[in-house]
CSV table of C-alpha atoms in Angstrom, one decimal:
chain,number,residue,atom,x,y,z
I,1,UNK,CA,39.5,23.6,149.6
I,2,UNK,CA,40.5,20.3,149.7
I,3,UNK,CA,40.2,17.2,147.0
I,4,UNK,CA,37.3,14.6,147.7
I,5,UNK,CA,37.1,11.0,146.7
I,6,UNK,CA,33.7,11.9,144.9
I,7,UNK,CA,33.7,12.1,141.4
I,8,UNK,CA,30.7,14.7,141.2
I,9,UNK,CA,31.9,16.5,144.2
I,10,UNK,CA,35.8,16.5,143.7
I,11,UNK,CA,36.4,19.6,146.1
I,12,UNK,CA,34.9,20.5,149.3
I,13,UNK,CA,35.8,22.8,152.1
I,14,UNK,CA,37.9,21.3,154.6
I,15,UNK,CA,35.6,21.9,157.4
I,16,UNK,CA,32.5,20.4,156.0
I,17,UNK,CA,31.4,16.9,157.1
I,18,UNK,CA,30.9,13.8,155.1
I,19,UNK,CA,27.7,12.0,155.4
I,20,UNK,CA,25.3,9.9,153.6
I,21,UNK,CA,22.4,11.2,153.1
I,22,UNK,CA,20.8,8.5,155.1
I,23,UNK,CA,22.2,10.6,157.9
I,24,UNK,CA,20.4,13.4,156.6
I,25,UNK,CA,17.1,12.9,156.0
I,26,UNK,CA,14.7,10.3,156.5
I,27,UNK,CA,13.3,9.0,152.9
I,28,UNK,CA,9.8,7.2,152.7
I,29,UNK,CA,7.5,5.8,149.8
I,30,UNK,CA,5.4,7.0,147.9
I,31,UNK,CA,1.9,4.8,147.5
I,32,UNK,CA,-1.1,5.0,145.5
I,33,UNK,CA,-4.2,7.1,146.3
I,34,UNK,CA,-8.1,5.5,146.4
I,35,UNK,CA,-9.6,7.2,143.3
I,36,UNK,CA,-12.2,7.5,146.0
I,37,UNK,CA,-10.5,10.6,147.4
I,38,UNK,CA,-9.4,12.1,144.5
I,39,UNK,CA,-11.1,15.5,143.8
I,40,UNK,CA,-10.9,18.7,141.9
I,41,UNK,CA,-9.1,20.2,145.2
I,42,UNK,CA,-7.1,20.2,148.1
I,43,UNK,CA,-4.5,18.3,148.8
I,44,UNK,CA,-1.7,18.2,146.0
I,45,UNK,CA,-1.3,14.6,144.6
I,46,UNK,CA,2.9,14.7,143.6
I,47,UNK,CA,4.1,11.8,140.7
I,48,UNK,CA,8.1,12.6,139.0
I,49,UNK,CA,6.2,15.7,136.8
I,50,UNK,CA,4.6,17.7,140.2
I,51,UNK,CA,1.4,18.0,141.5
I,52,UNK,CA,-1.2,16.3,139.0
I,53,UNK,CA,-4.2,16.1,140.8
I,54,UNK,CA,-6.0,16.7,144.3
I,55,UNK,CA,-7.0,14.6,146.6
I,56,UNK,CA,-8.9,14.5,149.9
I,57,UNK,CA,-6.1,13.5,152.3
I,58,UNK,CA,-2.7,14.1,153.2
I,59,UNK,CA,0.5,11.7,153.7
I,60,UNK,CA,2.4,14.3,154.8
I,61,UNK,CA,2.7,18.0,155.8
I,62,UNK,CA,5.9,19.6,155.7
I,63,UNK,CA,9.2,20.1,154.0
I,64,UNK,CA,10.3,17.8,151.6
I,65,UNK,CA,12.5,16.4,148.6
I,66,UNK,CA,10.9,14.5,146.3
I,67,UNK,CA,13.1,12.1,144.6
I,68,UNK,CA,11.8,9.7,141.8
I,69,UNK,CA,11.4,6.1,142.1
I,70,UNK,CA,10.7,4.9,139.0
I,71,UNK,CA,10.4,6.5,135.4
I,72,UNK,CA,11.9,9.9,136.0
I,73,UNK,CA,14.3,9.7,138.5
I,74,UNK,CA,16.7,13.2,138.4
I,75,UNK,CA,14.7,15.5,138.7
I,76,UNK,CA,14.6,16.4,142.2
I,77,UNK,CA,11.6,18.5,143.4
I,78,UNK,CA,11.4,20.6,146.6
I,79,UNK,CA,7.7,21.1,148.7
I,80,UNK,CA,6.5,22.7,151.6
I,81,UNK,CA,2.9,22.1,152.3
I,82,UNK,CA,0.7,19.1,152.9
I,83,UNK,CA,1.1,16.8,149.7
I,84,UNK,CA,-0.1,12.6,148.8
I,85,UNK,CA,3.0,11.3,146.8
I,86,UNK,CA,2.3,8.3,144.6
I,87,UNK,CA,4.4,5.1,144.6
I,88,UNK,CA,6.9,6.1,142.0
I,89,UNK,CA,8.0,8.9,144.2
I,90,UNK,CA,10.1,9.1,147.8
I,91,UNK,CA,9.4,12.2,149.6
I,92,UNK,CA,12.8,12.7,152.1
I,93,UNK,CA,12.4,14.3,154.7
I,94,UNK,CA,15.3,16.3,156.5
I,95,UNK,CA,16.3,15.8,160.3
I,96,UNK,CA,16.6,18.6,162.3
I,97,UNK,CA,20.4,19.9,161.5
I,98,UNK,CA,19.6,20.0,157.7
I,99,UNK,CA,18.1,22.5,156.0
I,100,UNK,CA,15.5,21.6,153.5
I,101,UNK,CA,16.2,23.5,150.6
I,102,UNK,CA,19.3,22.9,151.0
I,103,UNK,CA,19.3,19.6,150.2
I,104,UNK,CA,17.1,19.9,147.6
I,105,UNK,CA,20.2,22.2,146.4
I,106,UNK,CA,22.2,19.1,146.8
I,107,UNK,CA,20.2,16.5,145.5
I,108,UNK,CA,20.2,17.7,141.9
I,109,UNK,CA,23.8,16.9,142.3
I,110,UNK,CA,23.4,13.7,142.6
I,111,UNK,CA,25.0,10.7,140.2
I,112,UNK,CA,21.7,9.6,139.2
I,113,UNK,CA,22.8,7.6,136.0
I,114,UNK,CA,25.8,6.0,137.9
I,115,UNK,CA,23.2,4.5,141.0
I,116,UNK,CA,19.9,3.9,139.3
I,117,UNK,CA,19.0,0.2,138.0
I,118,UNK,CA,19.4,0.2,134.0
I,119,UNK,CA,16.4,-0.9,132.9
I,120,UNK,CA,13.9,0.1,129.9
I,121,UNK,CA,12.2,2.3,133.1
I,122,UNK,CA,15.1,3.6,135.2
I,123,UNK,CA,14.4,2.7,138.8
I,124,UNK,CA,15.9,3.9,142.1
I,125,UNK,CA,16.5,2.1,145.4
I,126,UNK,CA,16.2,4.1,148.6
I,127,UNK,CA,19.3,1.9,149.6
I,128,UNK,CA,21.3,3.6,146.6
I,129,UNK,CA,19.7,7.2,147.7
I,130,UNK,CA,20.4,6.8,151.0
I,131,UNK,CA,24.3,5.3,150.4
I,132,UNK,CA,24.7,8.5,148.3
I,133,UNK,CA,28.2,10.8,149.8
I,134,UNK,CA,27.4,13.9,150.4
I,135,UNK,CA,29.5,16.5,152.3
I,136,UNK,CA,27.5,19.2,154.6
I,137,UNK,CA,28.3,23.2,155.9
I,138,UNK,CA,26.9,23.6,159.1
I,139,UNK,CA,23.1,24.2,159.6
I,140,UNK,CA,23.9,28.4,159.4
I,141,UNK,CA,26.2,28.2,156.5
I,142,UNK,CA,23.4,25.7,154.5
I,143,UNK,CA,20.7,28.8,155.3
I,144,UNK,CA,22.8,31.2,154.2
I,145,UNK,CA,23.2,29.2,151.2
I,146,UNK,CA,19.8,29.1,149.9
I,147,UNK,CA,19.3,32.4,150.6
I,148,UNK,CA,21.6,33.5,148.2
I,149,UNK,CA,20.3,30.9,145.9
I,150,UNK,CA,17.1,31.9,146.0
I,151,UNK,CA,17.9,35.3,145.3
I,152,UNK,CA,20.1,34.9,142.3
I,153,UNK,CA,18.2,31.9,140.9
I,154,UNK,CA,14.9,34.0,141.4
I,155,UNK,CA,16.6,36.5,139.5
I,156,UNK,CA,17.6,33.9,136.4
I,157,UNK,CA,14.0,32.7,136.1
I,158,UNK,CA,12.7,36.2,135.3
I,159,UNK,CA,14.7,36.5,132.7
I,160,UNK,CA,13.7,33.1,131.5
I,161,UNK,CA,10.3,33.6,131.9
I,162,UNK,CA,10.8,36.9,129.9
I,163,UNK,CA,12.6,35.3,126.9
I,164,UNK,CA,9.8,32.4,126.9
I,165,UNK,CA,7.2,35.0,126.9
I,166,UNK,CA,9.1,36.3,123.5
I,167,UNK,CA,9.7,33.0,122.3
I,168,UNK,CA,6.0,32.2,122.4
I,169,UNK,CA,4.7,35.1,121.5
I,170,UNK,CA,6.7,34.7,118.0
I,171,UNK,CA,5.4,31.0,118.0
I,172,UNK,CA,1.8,32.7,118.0
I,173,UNK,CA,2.8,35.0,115.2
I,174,UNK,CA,3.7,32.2,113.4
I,175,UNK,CA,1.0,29.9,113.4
I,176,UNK,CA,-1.4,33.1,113.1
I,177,UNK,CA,0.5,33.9,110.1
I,178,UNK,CA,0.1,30.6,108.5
I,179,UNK,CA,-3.2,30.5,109.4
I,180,UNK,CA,-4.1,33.4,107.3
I,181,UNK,CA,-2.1,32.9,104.0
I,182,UNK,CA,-3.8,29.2,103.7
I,183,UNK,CA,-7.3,30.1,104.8
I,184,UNK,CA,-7.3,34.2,103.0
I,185,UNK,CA,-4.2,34.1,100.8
I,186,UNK,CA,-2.0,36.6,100.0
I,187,UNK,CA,-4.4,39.5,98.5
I,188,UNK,CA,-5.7,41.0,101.2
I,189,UNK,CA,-8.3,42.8,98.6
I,190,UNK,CA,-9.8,39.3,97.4
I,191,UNK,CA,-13.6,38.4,97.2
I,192,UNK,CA,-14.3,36.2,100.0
I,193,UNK,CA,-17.2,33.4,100.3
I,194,UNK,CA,-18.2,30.8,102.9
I,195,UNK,CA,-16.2,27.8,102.4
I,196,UNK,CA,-19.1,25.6,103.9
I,197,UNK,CA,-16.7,24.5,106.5
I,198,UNK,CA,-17.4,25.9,110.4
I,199,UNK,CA,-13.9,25.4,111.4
I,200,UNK,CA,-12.4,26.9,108.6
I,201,UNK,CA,-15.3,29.9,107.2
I,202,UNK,CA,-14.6,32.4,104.7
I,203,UNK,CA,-12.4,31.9,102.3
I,204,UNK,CA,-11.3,33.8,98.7
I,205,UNK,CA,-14.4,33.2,96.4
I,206,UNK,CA,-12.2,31.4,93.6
I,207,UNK,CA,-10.8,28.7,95.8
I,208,UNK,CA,-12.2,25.4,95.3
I,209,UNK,CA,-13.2,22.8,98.7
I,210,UNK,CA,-12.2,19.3,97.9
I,211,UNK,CA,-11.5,16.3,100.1
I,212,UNK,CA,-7.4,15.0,100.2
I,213,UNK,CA,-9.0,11.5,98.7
I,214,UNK,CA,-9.8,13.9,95.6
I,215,UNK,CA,-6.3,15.3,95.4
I,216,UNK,CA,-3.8,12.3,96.9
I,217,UNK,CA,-2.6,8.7,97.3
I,218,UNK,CA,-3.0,7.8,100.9
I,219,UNK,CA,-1.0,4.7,102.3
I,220,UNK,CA,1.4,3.2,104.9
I,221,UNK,CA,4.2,1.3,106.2
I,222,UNK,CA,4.7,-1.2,109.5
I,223,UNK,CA,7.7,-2.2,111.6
I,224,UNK,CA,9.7,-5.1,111.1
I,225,UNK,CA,9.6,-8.0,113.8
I,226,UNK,CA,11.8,-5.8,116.7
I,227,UNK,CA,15.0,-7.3,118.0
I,228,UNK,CA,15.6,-9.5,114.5
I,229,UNK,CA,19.0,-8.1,113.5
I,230,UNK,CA,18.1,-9.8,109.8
I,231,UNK,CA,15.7,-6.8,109.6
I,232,UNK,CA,17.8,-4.0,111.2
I,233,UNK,CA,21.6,-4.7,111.0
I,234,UNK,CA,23.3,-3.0,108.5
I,235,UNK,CA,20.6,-1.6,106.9
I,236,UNK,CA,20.5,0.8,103.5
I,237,UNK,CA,17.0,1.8,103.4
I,238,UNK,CA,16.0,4.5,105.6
I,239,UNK,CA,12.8,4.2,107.7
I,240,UNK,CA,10.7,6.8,109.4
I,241,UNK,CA,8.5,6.1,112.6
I,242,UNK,CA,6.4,8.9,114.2
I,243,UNK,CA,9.3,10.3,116.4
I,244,UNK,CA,10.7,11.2,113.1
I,245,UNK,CA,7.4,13.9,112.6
I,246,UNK,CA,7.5,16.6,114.2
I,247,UNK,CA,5.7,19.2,112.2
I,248,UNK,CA,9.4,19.5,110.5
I,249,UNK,CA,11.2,18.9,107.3
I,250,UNK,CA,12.5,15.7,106.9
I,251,UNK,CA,16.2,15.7,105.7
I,252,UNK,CA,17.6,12.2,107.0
I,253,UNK,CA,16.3,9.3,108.6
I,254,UNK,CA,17.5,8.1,112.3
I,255,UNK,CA,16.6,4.5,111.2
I,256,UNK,CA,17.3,2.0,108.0
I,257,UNK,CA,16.2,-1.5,107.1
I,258,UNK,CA,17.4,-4.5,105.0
I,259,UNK,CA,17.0,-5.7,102.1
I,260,UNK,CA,15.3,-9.0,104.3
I,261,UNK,CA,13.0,-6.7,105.6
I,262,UNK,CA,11.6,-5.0,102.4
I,263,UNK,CA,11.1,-8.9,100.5
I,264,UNK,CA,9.2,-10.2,103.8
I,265,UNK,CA,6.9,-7.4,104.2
I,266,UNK,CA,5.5,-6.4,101.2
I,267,UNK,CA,3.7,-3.4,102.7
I,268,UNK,CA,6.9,-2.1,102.9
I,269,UNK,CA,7.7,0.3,100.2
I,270,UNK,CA,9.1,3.5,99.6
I,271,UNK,CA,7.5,7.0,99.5
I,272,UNK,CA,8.9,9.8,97.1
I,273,UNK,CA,10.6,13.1,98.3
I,274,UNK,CA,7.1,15.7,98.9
I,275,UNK,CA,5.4,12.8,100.6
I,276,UNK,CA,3.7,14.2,103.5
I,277,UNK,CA,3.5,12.5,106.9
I,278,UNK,CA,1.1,12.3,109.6
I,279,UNK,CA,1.4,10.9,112.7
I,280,UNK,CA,-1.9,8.7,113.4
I,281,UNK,CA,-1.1,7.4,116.9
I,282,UNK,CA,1.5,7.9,119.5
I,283,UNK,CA,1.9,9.3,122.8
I,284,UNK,CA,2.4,13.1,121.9
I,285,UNK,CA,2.8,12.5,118.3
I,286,UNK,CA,-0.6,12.4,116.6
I,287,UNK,CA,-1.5,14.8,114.3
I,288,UNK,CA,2.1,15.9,114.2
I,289,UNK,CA,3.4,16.9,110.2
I,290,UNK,CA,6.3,16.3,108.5
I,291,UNK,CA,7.5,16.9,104.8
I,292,UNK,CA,9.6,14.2,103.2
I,293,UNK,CA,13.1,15.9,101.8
I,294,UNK,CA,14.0,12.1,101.5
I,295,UNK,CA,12.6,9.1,99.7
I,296,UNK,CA,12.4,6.3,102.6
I,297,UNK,CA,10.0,3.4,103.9
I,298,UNK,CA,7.7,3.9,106.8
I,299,UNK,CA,5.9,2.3,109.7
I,300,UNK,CA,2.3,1.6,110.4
I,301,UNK,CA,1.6,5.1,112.9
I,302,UNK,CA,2.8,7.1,110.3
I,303,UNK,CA,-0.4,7.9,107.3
I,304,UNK,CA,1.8,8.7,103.8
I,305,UNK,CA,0.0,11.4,101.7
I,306,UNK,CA,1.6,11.8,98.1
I,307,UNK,CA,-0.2,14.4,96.5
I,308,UNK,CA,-0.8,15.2,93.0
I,309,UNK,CA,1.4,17.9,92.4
I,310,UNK,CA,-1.3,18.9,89.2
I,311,UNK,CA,-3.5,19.9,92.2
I,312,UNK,CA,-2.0,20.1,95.2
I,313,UNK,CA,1.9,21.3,96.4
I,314,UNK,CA,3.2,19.5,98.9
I,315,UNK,CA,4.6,22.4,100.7
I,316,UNK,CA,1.2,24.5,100.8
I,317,UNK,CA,-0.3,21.1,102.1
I,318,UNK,CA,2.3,21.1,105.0
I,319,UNK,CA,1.6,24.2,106.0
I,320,UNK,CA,-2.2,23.3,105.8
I,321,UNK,CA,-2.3,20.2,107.7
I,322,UNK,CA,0.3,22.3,110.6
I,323,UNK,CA,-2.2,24.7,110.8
I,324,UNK,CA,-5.3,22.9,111.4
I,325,UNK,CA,-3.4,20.3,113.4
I,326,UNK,CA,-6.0,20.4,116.2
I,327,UNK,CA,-8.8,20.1,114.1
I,328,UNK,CA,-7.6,17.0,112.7
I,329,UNK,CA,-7.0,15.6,116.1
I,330,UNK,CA,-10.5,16.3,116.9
I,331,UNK,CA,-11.6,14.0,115.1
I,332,UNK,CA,-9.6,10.7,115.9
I,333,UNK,CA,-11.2,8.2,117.6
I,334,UNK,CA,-10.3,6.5,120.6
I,335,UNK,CA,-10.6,7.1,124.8
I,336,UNK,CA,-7.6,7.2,126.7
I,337,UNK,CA,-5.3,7.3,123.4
I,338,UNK,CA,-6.9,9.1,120.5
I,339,UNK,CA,-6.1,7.5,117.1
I,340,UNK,CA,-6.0,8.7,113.7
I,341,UNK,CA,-6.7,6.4,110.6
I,342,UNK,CA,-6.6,6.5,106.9
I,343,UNK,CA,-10.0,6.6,106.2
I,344,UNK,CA,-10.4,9.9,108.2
I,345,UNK,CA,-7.2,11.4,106.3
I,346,UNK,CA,-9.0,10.8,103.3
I,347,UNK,CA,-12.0,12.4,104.3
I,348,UNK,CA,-9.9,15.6,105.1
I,349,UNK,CA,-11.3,19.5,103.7
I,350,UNK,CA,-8.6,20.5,101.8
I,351,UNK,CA,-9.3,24.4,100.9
I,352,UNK,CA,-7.7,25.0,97.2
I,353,UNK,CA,-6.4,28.1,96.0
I,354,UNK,CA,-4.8,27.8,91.8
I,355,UNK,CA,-1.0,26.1,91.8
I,356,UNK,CA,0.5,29.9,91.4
I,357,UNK,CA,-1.3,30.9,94.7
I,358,UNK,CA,-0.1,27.9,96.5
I,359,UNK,CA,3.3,28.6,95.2
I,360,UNK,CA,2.9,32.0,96.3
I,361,UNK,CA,2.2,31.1,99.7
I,362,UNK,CA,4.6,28.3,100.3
I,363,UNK,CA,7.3,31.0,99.0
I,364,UNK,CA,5.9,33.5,101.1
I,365,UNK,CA,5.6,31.3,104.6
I,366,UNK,CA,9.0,29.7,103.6
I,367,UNK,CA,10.4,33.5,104.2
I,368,UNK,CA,8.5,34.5,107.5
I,369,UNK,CA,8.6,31.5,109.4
I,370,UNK,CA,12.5,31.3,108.3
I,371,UNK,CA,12.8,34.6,110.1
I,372,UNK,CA,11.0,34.0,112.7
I,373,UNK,CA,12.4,30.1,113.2
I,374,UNK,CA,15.9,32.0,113.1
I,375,UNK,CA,14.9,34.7,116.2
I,376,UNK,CA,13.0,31.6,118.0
I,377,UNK,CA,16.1,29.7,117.5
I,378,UNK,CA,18.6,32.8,118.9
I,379,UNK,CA,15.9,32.9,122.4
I,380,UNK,CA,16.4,29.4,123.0
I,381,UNK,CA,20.0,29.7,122.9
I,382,UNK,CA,19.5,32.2,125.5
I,383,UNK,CA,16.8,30.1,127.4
I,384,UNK,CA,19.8,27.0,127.4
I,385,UNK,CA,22.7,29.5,128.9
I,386,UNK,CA,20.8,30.3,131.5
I,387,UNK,CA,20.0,26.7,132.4
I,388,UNK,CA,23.6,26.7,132.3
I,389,UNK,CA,24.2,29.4,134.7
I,390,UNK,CA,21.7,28.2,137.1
I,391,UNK,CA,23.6,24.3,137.3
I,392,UNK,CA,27.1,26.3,137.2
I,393,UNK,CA,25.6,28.7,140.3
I,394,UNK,CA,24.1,25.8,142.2
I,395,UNK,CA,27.6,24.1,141.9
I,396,UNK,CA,29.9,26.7,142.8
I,397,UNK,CA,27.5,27.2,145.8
I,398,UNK,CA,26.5,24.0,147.4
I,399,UNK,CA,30.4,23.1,147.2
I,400,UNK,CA,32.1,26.2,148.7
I,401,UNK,CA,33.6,27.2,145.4
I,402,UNK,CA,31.7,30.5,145.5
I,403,UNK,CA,31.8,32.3,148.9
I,404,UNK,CA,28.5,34.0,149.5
């Protein structure tokens, strides 16, 4: 092997031949599809994520690399087929000396962060794809290649789909034992009754219904003017915003305000350690549940619930509100974006077993979903080595390091 000028490709073999991939393949936009031929099938419609939707017609049939244009741009994806990619795409497509797959191999390689445009969307030229160094086996030694890449990398995904299947199946376990403790309880011998709720049912005949207006202080926060450093800069109080719940315990905040901030906005204020928080709005977010381990300020997407602990734990309602996350979602309002408000968190069915039962079960669920948090935790350690192992393989392979 000998040492290359190319930071992300420091050695090659001495016999391969530099290129840039312009030389390669020939790379071609993406464009939007008439909703007039979109349909429930045939032909794939590609965006940065895969196929999304079908559509009528095809741009192209063939092999291809798909490399995003805007949005997510380093994820190369490889297709064979017919295919309409949409305008934040480029679908390359490799001359005749190159093998497909191969280059798909490659591409994933590629400095993405050093040649995409650094904006709040990272973007991608086809001048910087196509200026991109690359360094190229013959067309035999490139198919030989992806064979063995195939194989081994085949091999790696069965084992991740295997540990996945583990991993959710324990993430089932969980939410079905949560489900039960806060809906039966803990006495599996216990009198049941019809709660009057359809989307909850029976529950133990001693447990009251009661509405989370009847049992808690519901409020908010909001978000300082963004981009005035008199707000943010050195800032002392900490302040939560729905990427900070995530059906978790909250131990620390990621962001703080000023002093400034809290005079100017009076809606600002802080919440007490056992506040509960749900996210109202938010791209992936709503419904989501945190528990507050921290007193701290919030912002407007995020509804406060600060129960009275004379009624209602705040670790049982955690639990709760986790559990019937979906429901709650249900019944935001809202087309594209559903919303969550206030009002409808106030309106919330809160089932009500005595303070000792709720302390019974938050003890309880604090012990199984520890245990099973800890093996979850151990099969995604896995899951991440093998990630590992498949960049390492691809590596070693596409650069000669590894003779196959």
């Amino acid at each position: 092997m000998i040492q290359s000028y190319i930071d992300w490709t420091p050695l090659i073999l001495d016999h391969w031949e530099e290129l840039l991939f312009k030389q390669c393949v020939t790379i071609n936009n993406g464009r939007d599809y008439n909703k007039n031929i979109e349909s429930t099938e045939g032909v794939p419609v590609i965006g940065s994520g895969g196929q999304f939707t079908y559509c009528t017609e095809e741009m192209y049939n063939g092999e291809v690399i798909f490399l995003g244009r805007k949005g997510t741009i380093d994820k190369p994806i490889y297709y064979k087929g017919p295919f309409w990619a949409v305008d934040t795409m480029f679908y390359a497509i490799p001359n005749k000396k190159f093998c497909a797959k191969y280059l798909y191999y490659l591409s994933t390689r590629f400095p993405f962060k050093g040649i995409s445009t650094q904006t709040a969307l990272p973007s991608m030229t086809q001048t910087a794809l196509k200026n991109v160094v690359v360094f190229t086996p013959s067309l035999a030694d490139q198919q030989r290649m992806v064979t063995y890449l195939d194989t081994k990398l085949s091999e790696i995904d069965h084992q991740v789909s295997l540990l996945t299947s583990k991993r959710n199946a324990y993430l089932r376990l969980k939410k079905s034992i949560i489900n039960h403790a806060v809906t039966h309880g803990l006495n599996p011998n216990v009198k049941m009754k019809d709660s009057g709720i359809e989307w909850i049912g029976e529950v133990p005949e001693h447990w009251e219904v009661k509405r989370m207006k009847e049992l808690s202080a519901i409020g908010s926060g909001t978000t300082p003017k963004s981009g005035e450093d008199k707000y943010y800069e050195n800032g002392i109080h900490p302040w939560l915003n729905t990427s900070d719940v995530q059906d978790c315990v909250i131990n620390e905040a990621k962001f703080s305000i000023t002093d400034k901030a809290l005079n100017d906005y009076s809606v600002l204020k802080y919440y007490p350690i056992g506040t509960i928080l749900i996210a109202m709005y938010g791209g992936g977010t709503i419904g989501n549940v945190a528990l507050m381990n921290i007193s701290a300020t919030i912002n407007q997407a995020c509804c406060a619930i600060v129960s009275n602990e004379k009624l209602l734990l705040p670790k049982y309602l955690f639990c709760y509100l986790k559990c019937h996350k979906k429901k709650i979602i249900s019944l935001g309002f809202g087309g594209t974006q559903v919303n969550l408000s206030q009002a409808i968190i106030a309106q919330l069915t809160v089932v009500l077993p005595p303070l000792p039962e709720q302390r019974a079960i938050a003890t309880y669920l604090d012990d199984k979903c520890a245990k099973i948090d800890t093996i979850v935790s151990n099969l995604d350690k896995q899951i991440s080595r093998y990630a590992d192992l498949k960049r390492s393989l691809i590596d070693e392979v596409i650069t000669g390091k590894r003779a196959v």
